[in-house]
Amino acid sequence: MLSYIFEKIFLEGVFPREWLHSSISPLHKNLSKSFIENYRPISHLSSLSKIFERIIYNQLSSHLQNNNILSPLQFGFTKNRSVEMQLALTNRLINISISRFGFCHVFYLDFRKAFDRVNTDTLIFKLSKLGLSDSVFSLLSTYLKNRTFSVTYDGFSSKTAPVLSGVPQGSVLGPLLFLIYVNDLLLVPFRNIKIVMFADDTKLISCSASPCGISDDIVGVENWIKLNSLELNTSKCKFVNYGKIVCHNYSIFSQKILPTDSVRDLGVLYDRKLKFSEHLQYVLSKCKSKIFLIHKLFRSLNKFLLLTLYFSLVRSIAEFGSMVWFPISNSHISELEGIQKLFISKTFKSLGNKNYDEKLKILKIDSLQLRFKMKVFTAIAGLTNDPILLNLFDLKLSTILSTRGNDMKILKPVEFKKSNVVFVLRFLNLWNNLNLCGDEKYYNSKLKLYLNDN
């Protein structure tokens, strides 16, 4: 029955009007319940609509991927891209700029309700330029037009009102349509900045020695924002000067942007010297509080459940974004490893007299340092198999066959300077010397031995 309905919709090329309505439930966040800004709107859409949207999404996503339409500098809601890889690329671009010019200016933009401000007519125009089939374009056009909403709260419902802008919240297609809307910003050939995005989270990273040129490109970004009916929350935009101090008066929409020494970027706390000491202390504090919570409330659970709680509540925090900020010094590595030691000592007292390595073997878990190295090598392997991403990192594979090391060696960049904040460069020699020929079944165990010894 559903297949018949969906096929008929495709043939007619019109999205059903009944599926264009959203029911909004206000969810209280915090502070006073008397102010509307203290509520988060939760959008409820038709279940059938979401199923049908998934079919269109798969077709649209395949079309974008097969025709290389979306910029590789967009890391949000895209296949084989992640928060961690976007941050890793950020580190690499900062590293390149400092190597070439001695400094790097990074601007962290804060869009005000970007998903809700998308201009529907502009989005439909951009969809018309993608080479979609007539049926898919027609469906998407009618999907975006004539949408309505009503608000339901405490058993009462408001009158129905038209949706004037934005991609449908809570929908399957909404995030992908937003990526299409902002995609042309990433395709503008700026000379002095590179733009990197994770959905609406946007960074402008300098790639020039000219602050005046950087300012000119910022004006270009402002023009794009105005043309596309979006708006910045300029009071929340940040600017960090990495490397040597190069003073310049930057402004965005006439609002002066003063440099700051630290900024939180996608959950990782950056400092202008890229030491990540503040972030490490934040991670240690948060992990310890979670361990004491587990010990207080759940210590009577069996070993399996306790480890599951540890993996989801503690280790996940300790490892989030670790490719970007994992400590360099032995003392800091020891501090981080101490998180796992603390959990084991407080939770499994029967293992008291055994050393840390013996405890890990008994519990069948790896040290945080080894897990970090394994994650890095998995990421490097993915990088060597992704020419587009490898090019973004400004790296190349060696074309010289060698009897030593692996067949996917990465060439040292021309301006090579070992950087501990760029995971590829930090482990470049270790990767190039890797030689694990033989049965793939034993690859992971051999890799662990190799990394443990190095």
Coordinates of C-alpha atoms in Angstrom, one line a residue:
M1 CA 0.0 0.0 0.0
L2 CA 2.7 2.4 1.0
S3 CA 4.7 1.7 -2.2
Y4 CA 1.6 2.5 -4.3
I5 CA 1.1 5.8 -2.4
F6 CA 4.7 6.8 -2.8
E7 CA 4.8 5.9 -6.5
K8 CA 1.7 8.0 -7.1
I9 CA 3.3 11.0 -5.3
F10 CA 6.5 10.6 -7.4
L11 CA 4.4 10.5 -10.7
E12 CA 2.4 13.6 -9.7
G13 CA 5.5 15.4 -8.4
V14 CA 3.6 17.1 -5.7
F15 CA 4.3 16.7 -1.9
P16 CA 1.0 15.9 -0.1
R17 CA -0.4 19.1 1.6
E18 CA -1.3 17.0 4.7
W19 CA 2.4 16.3 5.3
L20 CA 3.4 20.0 5.2
H21 CA 2.1 20.7 8.7
S22 CA 4.3 20.8 11.8
S23 CA 3.0 20.5 15.4
I24 CA 5.3 22.5 17.7
S25 CA 5.7 21.5 21.4
P26 CA 7.6 24.1 23.5
L27 CA 10.1 22.3 25.8
H28 CA 11.3 24.4 28.8
K29 CA 15.1 24.6 29.0
N30 CA 15.9 26.6 32.1
L31 CA 15.3 29.9 34.0
S32 CA 11.8 31.5 34.2
K33 CA 8.9 29.8 32.4
S34 CA 7.4 33.3 31.7
F35 CA 9.8 34.1 28.9
I36 CA 9.4 32.4 25.5
E37 CA 13.2 32.4 24.9
N38 CA 13.6 29.9 27.7
Y39 CA 11.8 27.2 25.6
R40 CA 13.1 25.0 22.8
P41 CA 10.6 24.3 20.0
I42 CA 10.2 20.6 19.3
S43 CA 8.7 19.9 15.8
H44 CA 6.5 16.9 15.2
L45 CA 6.0 15.8 11.6
S46 CA 4.0 13.1 10.0
S47 CA 5.6 9.6 10.3
L48 CA 4.6 8.8 6.7
S49 CA 6.2 12.1 5.6
K50 CA 9.5 11.1 7.2
I51 CA 9.5 7.7 5.5
F52 CA 8.9 9.3 2.1
E53 CA 11.5 12.0 2.8
R54 CA 14.1 9.2 3.4
I55 CA 13.5 8.0 -0.2
I56 CA 14.0 11.5 -1.6
Y57 CA 17.0 12.0 0.7
N58 CA 18.7 8.8 -0.6
Q59 CA 18.2 10.0 -4.2
L60 CA 19.3 13.5 -3.6
S61 CA 22.3 12.5 -1.5
S62 CA 23.5 10.0 -4.2
H63 CA 23.1 12.7 -6.9
L64 CA 25.2 15.2 -4.8
Q65 CA 27.9 12.6 -4.1
N66 CA 28.1 11.2 -7.7
N67 CA 28.5 14.7 -9.1
N68 CA 30.8 16.1 -6.4
I69 CA 28.4 19.0 -5.8
L70 CA 29.0 19.5 -2.1
S71 CA 32.3 21.1 -1.1
P72 CA 34.7 18.8 0.8
L73 CA 35.1 21.6 3.3
Q74 CA 31.7 20.9 4.6
F75 CA 31.9 18.2 7.4
G76 CA 28.4 18.3 8.8
F77 CA 25.8 15.6 7.9
T78 CA 28.1 14.1 5.2
K79 CA 29.4 10.6 4.7
N80 CA 33.0 9.8 5.9
R81 CA 33.3 13.1 7.6
S82 CA 33.3 13.9 11.3
V83 CA 33.7 16.6 14.0
E84 CA 37.2 15.2 14.8
M85 CA 38.4 15.2 11.2
Q86 CA 37.2 18.8 10.8
L87 CA 39.1 19.9 13.8
A88 CA 42.1 17.9 12.6
L89 CA 42.0 19.8 9.3
T90 CA 41.7 23.1 11.2
N91 CA 44.9 22.2 13.1
R92 CA 46.6 21.4 9.8
L93 CA 45.5 24.7 8.1
I94 CA 46.7 26.6 11.2
N95 CA 50.0 24.6 11.0
I96 CA 50.5 25.5 7.3
S97 CA 49.8 29.2 7.8
I98 CA 52.2 29.4 10.8
S99 CA 54.9 27.5 8.8
R100 CA 54.6 29.9 5.9
F101 CA 53.7 33.2 7.4
G102 CA 54.5 32.9 11.1
F103 CA 50.9 33.4 12.2
C104 CA 47.3 32.4 11.6
H105 CA 44.2 34.4 12.2
V106 CA 41.1 32.3 12.8
F107 CA 37.5 33.7 13.0
Y108 CA 34.8 31.7 14.6
L109 CA 31.4 32.8 13.2
D110 CA 28.1 32.4 15.1
F111 CA 25.0 32.4 12.9
R112 CA 21.8 33.4 14.5
K113 CA 19.2 30.6 14.0
A114 CA 20.7 29.7 10.6
F115 CA 18.4 26.8 9.9
D116 CA 15.3 28.9 10.6
R117 CA 16.4 31.9 8.4
V118 CA 16.9 30.0 5.1
N119 CA 15.1 31.8 2.3
T120 CA 12.8 29.3 0.7
D121 CA 12.8 31.0 -2.8
T122 CA 16.6 31.2 -2.8
L123 CA 16.9 27.5 -1.8
I124 CA 14.5 26.5 -4.6
F125 CA 16.6 28.5 -7.0
K126 CA 19.8 26.8 -5.9
L127 CA 18.1 23.4 -6.2
S128 CA 17.1 24.3 -9.8
K129 CA 20.8 24.5 -10.6
L130 CA 21.8 21.0 -9.4
G131 CA 20.6 19.1 -12.5
L132 CA 17.9 17.1 -10.6
S133 CA 15.3 15.1 -12.4
D134 CA 12.0 17.0 -12.9
S135 CA 10.1 14.8 -10.5
V136 CA 12.6 15.2 -7.6
F137 CA 12.9 19.0 -8.2
S138 CA 9.1 19.3 -8.3
L139 CA 8.7 17.3 -5.1
L140 CA 11.4 19.4 -3.3
S141 CA 9.8 22.7 -4.4
T142 CA 6.3 21.7 -3.2
Y143 CA 7.9 20.3 0.0
L144 CA 9.3 23.7 0.8
K145 CA 6.3 25.8 -0.2
N146 CA 3.1 26.4 1.7
R147 CA 4.3 24.8 5.0
T148 CA 2.3 25.5 8.1
F149 CA 2.6 25.0 11.8
S150 CA 0.6 25.2 15.1
V151 CA 1.8 25.2 18.7
T152 CA 0.4 22.7 21.2
Y153 CA 1.0 23.4 24.9
D154 CA -0.7 22.1 28.1
G155 CA -3.5 20.5 26.1
F156 CA -4.3 23.6 24.0
S157 CA -3.5 24.2 20.4
S158 CA -2.9 27.5 18.5
K159 CA -4.4 28.5 15.2
T160 CA -2.5 27.3 12.1
A161 CA 0.1 29.8 10.7
P162 CA 2.3 29.8 7.6
V163 CA 6.0 29.0 7.9
L164 CA 7.7 32.0 6.3
S165 CA 11.4 30.7 6.1
G166 CA 13.7 28.0 7.1
V167 CA 14.2 24.3 6.4
P168 CA 11.7 22.0 8.2
Q169 CA 12.9 21.3 11.7
G170 CA 12.9 17.7 12.8
S171 CA 12.8 16.5 9.2
V172 CA 14.9 14.0 7.3
L173 CA 15.6 16.4 4.4
G174 CA 16.2 19.6 6.4
P175 CA 19.9 19.1 7.2
L176 CA 20.8 18.1 3.7
L177 CA 18.9 21.1 2.2
F178 CA 20.7 23.4 4.6
L179 CA 24.1 22.1 3.3
I180 CA 22.9 22.8 -0.3
Y181 CA 21.9 26.3 0.8
V182 CA 25.3 27.2 2.3
N183 CA 27.4 25.3 -0.2
D184 CA 28.2 28.2 -2.6
L185 CA 29.9 30.0 0.3
L186 CA 32.5 27.3 0.4
L187 CA 33.0 27.5 -3.4
V188 CA 33.8 31.2 -3.4
P189 CA 37.5 31.5 -4.4
F190 CA 38.8 33.7 -1.6
R191 CA 42.5 34.4 -1.8
N192 CA 43.4 35.1 1.8
I193 CA 41.1 32.8 3.8
K194 CA 39.9 29.2 3.8
I195 CA 36.4 28.5 5.0
V196 CA 35.7 25.3 6.9
M197 CA 32.2 24.3 8.1
F198 CA 30.4 21.8 10.2
A199 CA 26.7 22.4 9.2
D200 CA 26.3 26.1 10.2
D201 CA 29.4 26.1 12.5
T202 CA 31.8 28.2 10.4
K203 CA 35.5 29.1 10.6
L204 CA 37.5 31.5 8.5
I205 CA 41.2 30.5 8.5
S206 CA 43.8 32.9 7.2
C207 CA 46.1 31.6 4.5
S208 CA 47.9 34.8 3.7
A209 CA 50.5 37.2 5.2
S210 CA 48.2 40.2 4.5
P211 CA 45.8 41.2 7.3
C212 CA 44.3 43.8 4.8
G213 CA 43.6 41.0 2.3
I214 CA 42.0 38.9 5.1
S215 CA 39.8 41.9 5.9
D216 CA 38.8 42.2 2.2
D217 CA 37.8 38.5 2.2
I218 CA 35.7 39.0 5.4
V219 CA 33.8 41.7 3.5
G220 CA 33.1 39.1 0.8
V221 CA 31.7 36.7 3.4
E222 CA 29.5 39.5 4.8
N223 CA 28.1 40.1 1.2
W224 CA 27.3 36.4 0.9
I225 CA 25.5 36.4 4.2
K226 CA 23.4 39.5 3.3
L227 CA 22.6 38.1 -0.1
N228 CA 21.4 34.8 1.4
S229 CA 19.2 36.4 4.1
L230 CA 21.3 35.0 7.0
E231 CA 22.5 36.9 10.1
L232 CA 25.5 36.7 12.4
N233 CA 25.4 37.1 16.1
T234 CA 28.4 39.4 16.0
S235 CA 28.7 39.6 19.8
K236 CA 29.4 35.8 19.9
C237 CA 31.9 35.8 16.9
K238 CA 35.5 35.1 18.1
F239 CA 39.0 35.8 16.7
V240 CA 42.1 33.9 17.8
N241 CA 45.7 34.9 16.7
Y242 CA 47.7 31.7 16.6
G243 CA 51.5 31.9 16.3
K244 CA 53.3 35.3 16.5
I245 CA 51.1 38.3 17.3
V246 CA 50.1 40.3 14.2
C247 CA 47.9 43.2 15.2
H248 CA 45.1 44.3 12.9
N249 CA 41.7 45.9 13.5
Y250 CA 39.1 43.4 12.2
S251 CA 35.4 44.0 12.1
I252 CA 32.4 42.0 11.0
F253 CA 29.3 43.9 10.0
S254 CA 30.8 47.1 11.6
Q255 CA 31.3 45.2 14.9
K256 CA 35.0 45.2 16.0
I257 CA 36.2 41.7 16.7
L258 CA 38.8 41.6 19.5
P259 CA 41.3 38.7 19.8
T260 CA 40.7 36.2 22.5
D261 CA 43.2 33.7 24.0
S262 CA 40.9 30.7 23.9
V263 CA 37.7 29.5 22.2
R264 CA 35.6 26.4 22.4
D265 CA 35.4 24.8 18.9
L266 CA 33.0 21.9 18.4
G267 CA 33.5 20.8 22.0
V268 CA 37.3 21.2 22.2
L269 CA 38.8 24.1 24.1
Y270 CA 41.5 25.8 21.9
D271 CA 44.2 28.1 23.3
R272 CA 46.2 30.4 21.1
K273 CA 49.4 28.4 21.7
L274 CA 47.7 25.1 20.8
K275 CA 48.8 23.5 24.1
F276 CA 45.3 22.3 25.0
S277 CA 46.2 22.4 28.7
E278 CA 42.8 24.0 29.7
H279 CA 41.0 21.3 27.7
L280 CA 42.9 18.5 29.4
Q281 CA 42.0 19.9 32.8
Y282 CA 38.4 20.2 31.8
V283 CA 38.4 16.5 30.6
L284 CA 40.1 15.3 33.8
S285 CA 37.6 17.1 36.0
K286 CA 34.6 15.9 34.1
C287 CA 35.8 12.3 34.0
K288 CA 36.6 12.2 37.7
S289 CA 33.1 13.5 38.6
K290 CA 31.6 10.8 36.4
I291 CA 33.7 8.1 38.1
F292 CA 32.7 9.1 41.6
L293 CA 29.1 9.2 40.4
I294 CA 29.3 5.6 39.1
H295 CA 31.1 4.5 42.3
K296 CA 28.4 6.1 44.5
L297 CA 25.3 4.9 42.6
F298 CA 26.2 1.7 40.7
R299 CA 29.1 -0.1 42.5
S300 CA 26.9 -3.1 43.2
L301 CA 26.5 -3.9 39.5
N302 CA 28.4 -6.7 37.8
K303 CA 31.7 -6.2 36.0
F304 CA 30.1 -6.1 32.5
L305 CA 27.6 -3.3 33.4
L306 CA 30.2 -1.3 35.3
L307 CA 32.6 -1.4 32.3
T308 CA 29.7 -0.4 30.0
L309 CA 28.9 2.6 32.2
Y310 CA 32.6 3.5 32.2
F311 CA 32.9 3.3 28.4
S312 CA 29.8 5.4 27.8
L313 CA 30.1 8.0 30.6
V314 CA 33.8 8.4 31.1
R315 CA 36.0 7.0 28.3
S316 CA 33.8 8.7 25.7
I317 CA 34.6 12.1 27.3
A318 CA 38.3 11.3 27.6
E319 CA 38.5 10.3 23.9
F320 CA 36.3 12.9 22.3
G321 CA 38.4 14.8 19.8
S322 CA 41.6 13.2 21.2
M323 CA 43.2 13.2 17.7
V324 CA 43.3 16.9 18.0
W325 CA 44.4 17.5 21.6
F326 CA 45.9 14.3 23.1
P327 CA 48.8 15.2 25.4
I328 CA 52.4 15.3 24.3
S329 CA 54.3 15.3 27.6
N330 CA 54.6 12.0 29.6
S331 CA 53.3 13.8 32.7
H332 CA 50.1 14.9 30.9
I333 CA 49.7 11.5 29.3
S334 CA 50.1 9.9 32.8
E335 CA 47.4 12.3 34.1
L336 CA 45.0 11.3 31.4
E337 CA 45.8 7.6 31.8
G338 CA 45.2 8.2 35.6
I339 CA 41.4 8.5 34.7
Q340 CA 41.3 4.8 33.7
K341 CA 43.5 3.8 36.6
L342 CA 41.2 5.6 39.1
F343 CA 38.1 3.9 37.7
I344 CA 39.8 0.4 37.9
S345 CA 41.2 1.0 41.4
K346 CA 37.9 2.2 42.8
T347 CA 35.6 -0.3 41.1
F348 CA 37.7 -3.5 41.0
K349 CA 39.4 -3.6 44.4
S350 CA 40.0 -7.4 44.1
L351 CA 42.7 -6.5 41.5
G352 CA 44.5 -4.4 44.1
N353 CA 48.0 -5.8 44.1
K354 CA 48.4 -6.3 40.4
N355 CA 50.1 -3.6 38.2
Y356 CA 48.2 -1.6 35.6
D357 CA 49.1 -3.7 32.6
E358 CA 48.0 -6.9 34.4
K359 CA 44.7 -5.3 35.3
L360 CA 44.1 -4.2 31.7
K361 CA 44.7 -7.8 30.5
I362 CA 42.3 -9.2 33.1
L363 CA 39.6 -6.7 32.2
K364 CA 40.3 -7.1 28.4
I365 CA 40.7 -3.4 27.8
D366 CA 43.5 -1.3 26.3
S367 CA 45.2 1.8 27.7
L368 CA 43.9 5.2 26.6
Q369 CA 47.3 5.9 25.0
L370 CA 47.2 2.7 22.9
R371 CA 43.5 3.4 21.9
F372 CA 44.6 6.9 20.8
K373 CA 47.4 5.6 18.6
M374 CA 45.0 3.0 17.1
K375 CA 42.5 5.7 16.3
V376 CA 45.2 7.9 14.7
F377 CA 46.4 5.0 12.5
T378 CA 42.9 4.2 11.5
A379 CA 42.4 7.9 10.5
I380 CA 45.7 8.0 8.6
A381 CA 44.7 4.8 6.7
G382 CA 41.4 6.5 5.8
L383 CA 43.2 9.7 4.8
T384 CA 45.5 7.7 2.4
N385 CA 42.4 6.3 0.7
D386 CA 40.7 9.6 0.3
P387 CA 42.5 11.7 -2.3
I388 CA 40.2 14.8 -1.8
L389 CA 40.8 14.8 2.0
L390 CA 44.5 14.2 1.6
N391 CA 44.7 17.2 -0.7
L392 CA 42.9 19.4 1.8
F393 CA 45.6 18.4 4.3
D394 CA 48.2 19.5 1.6
L395 CA 49.8 16.0 1.7
K396 CA 50.8 13.6 -1.0
L397 CA 51.5 9.8 -1.2
S398 CA 54.9 8.6 -2.2
T399 CA 55.1 7.1 -5.7
I400 CA 58.4 5.3 -5.0
L401 CA 58.0 1.6 -4.2
S402 CA 59.9 0.4 -1.2
T403 CA 60.7 -2.9 0.3
R404 CA 60.6 -1.3 3.7
G405 CA 57.6 0.1 5.4
N406 CA 54.1 0.2 3.9
D407 CA 52.9 0.9 0.4
M408 CA 50.9 4.0 1.4
K409 CA 53.8 6.2 2.6
I410 CA 53.0 9.9 3.0
L411 CA 55.6 12.4 1.7
K412 CA 56.9 15.0 4.1
P413 CA 55.5 18.4 3.2
V414 CA 58.0 20.9 1.7
E415 CA 57.7 23.2 4.8
F416 CA 57.8 20.2 7.1
K417 CA 58.0 21.0 10.7
K418 CA 57.0 18.3 13.1
S419 CA 53.7 19.3 14.6
N420 CA 52.2 17.5 17.6
V421 CA 48.8 19.1 17.0
V422 CA 48.5 17.6 13.5
F423 CA 48.0 13.8 14.0
V424 CA 49.4 12.9 10.6
L425 CA 52.7 14.8 11.1
R426 CA 53.0 13.7 14.7
F427 CA 53.1 10.0 13.6
L428 CA 54.4 10.4 10.1
N429 CA 57.6 8.4 10.6
L430 CA 55.8 5.8 12.6
W431 CA 53.2 5.4 9.8
N432 CA 55.8 5.3 7.0
N433 CA 57.8 2.6 8.8
L434 CA 54.8 0.4 9.4
N435 CA 55.0 -3.0 7.8
L436 CA 52.4 -5.5 8.7
C437 CA 52.3 -7.9 5.8
G438 CA 50.5 -11.2 6.2
D439 CA 47.0 -12.4 7.2
E440 CA 44.6 -9.5 7.6
K441 CA 42.9 -11.4 10.4
Y442 CA 45.9 -10.6 12.7
Y443 CA 46.3 -7.0 11.5
N444 CA 44.9 -5.3 14.6
S445 CA 46.9 -7.5 17.1
K446 CA 50.1 -6.9 15.1
L447 CA 49.4 -3.1 15.0
K448 CA 48.8 -3.1 18.7
L449 CA 52.2 -4.7 19.3
Y450 CA 53.9 -2.3 16.9
L451 CA 52.3 0.8 18.6
N452 CA 53.0 -0.6 22.1
D453 CA 56.7 -0.9 21.2
N454 CA 56.9 2.6 19.7

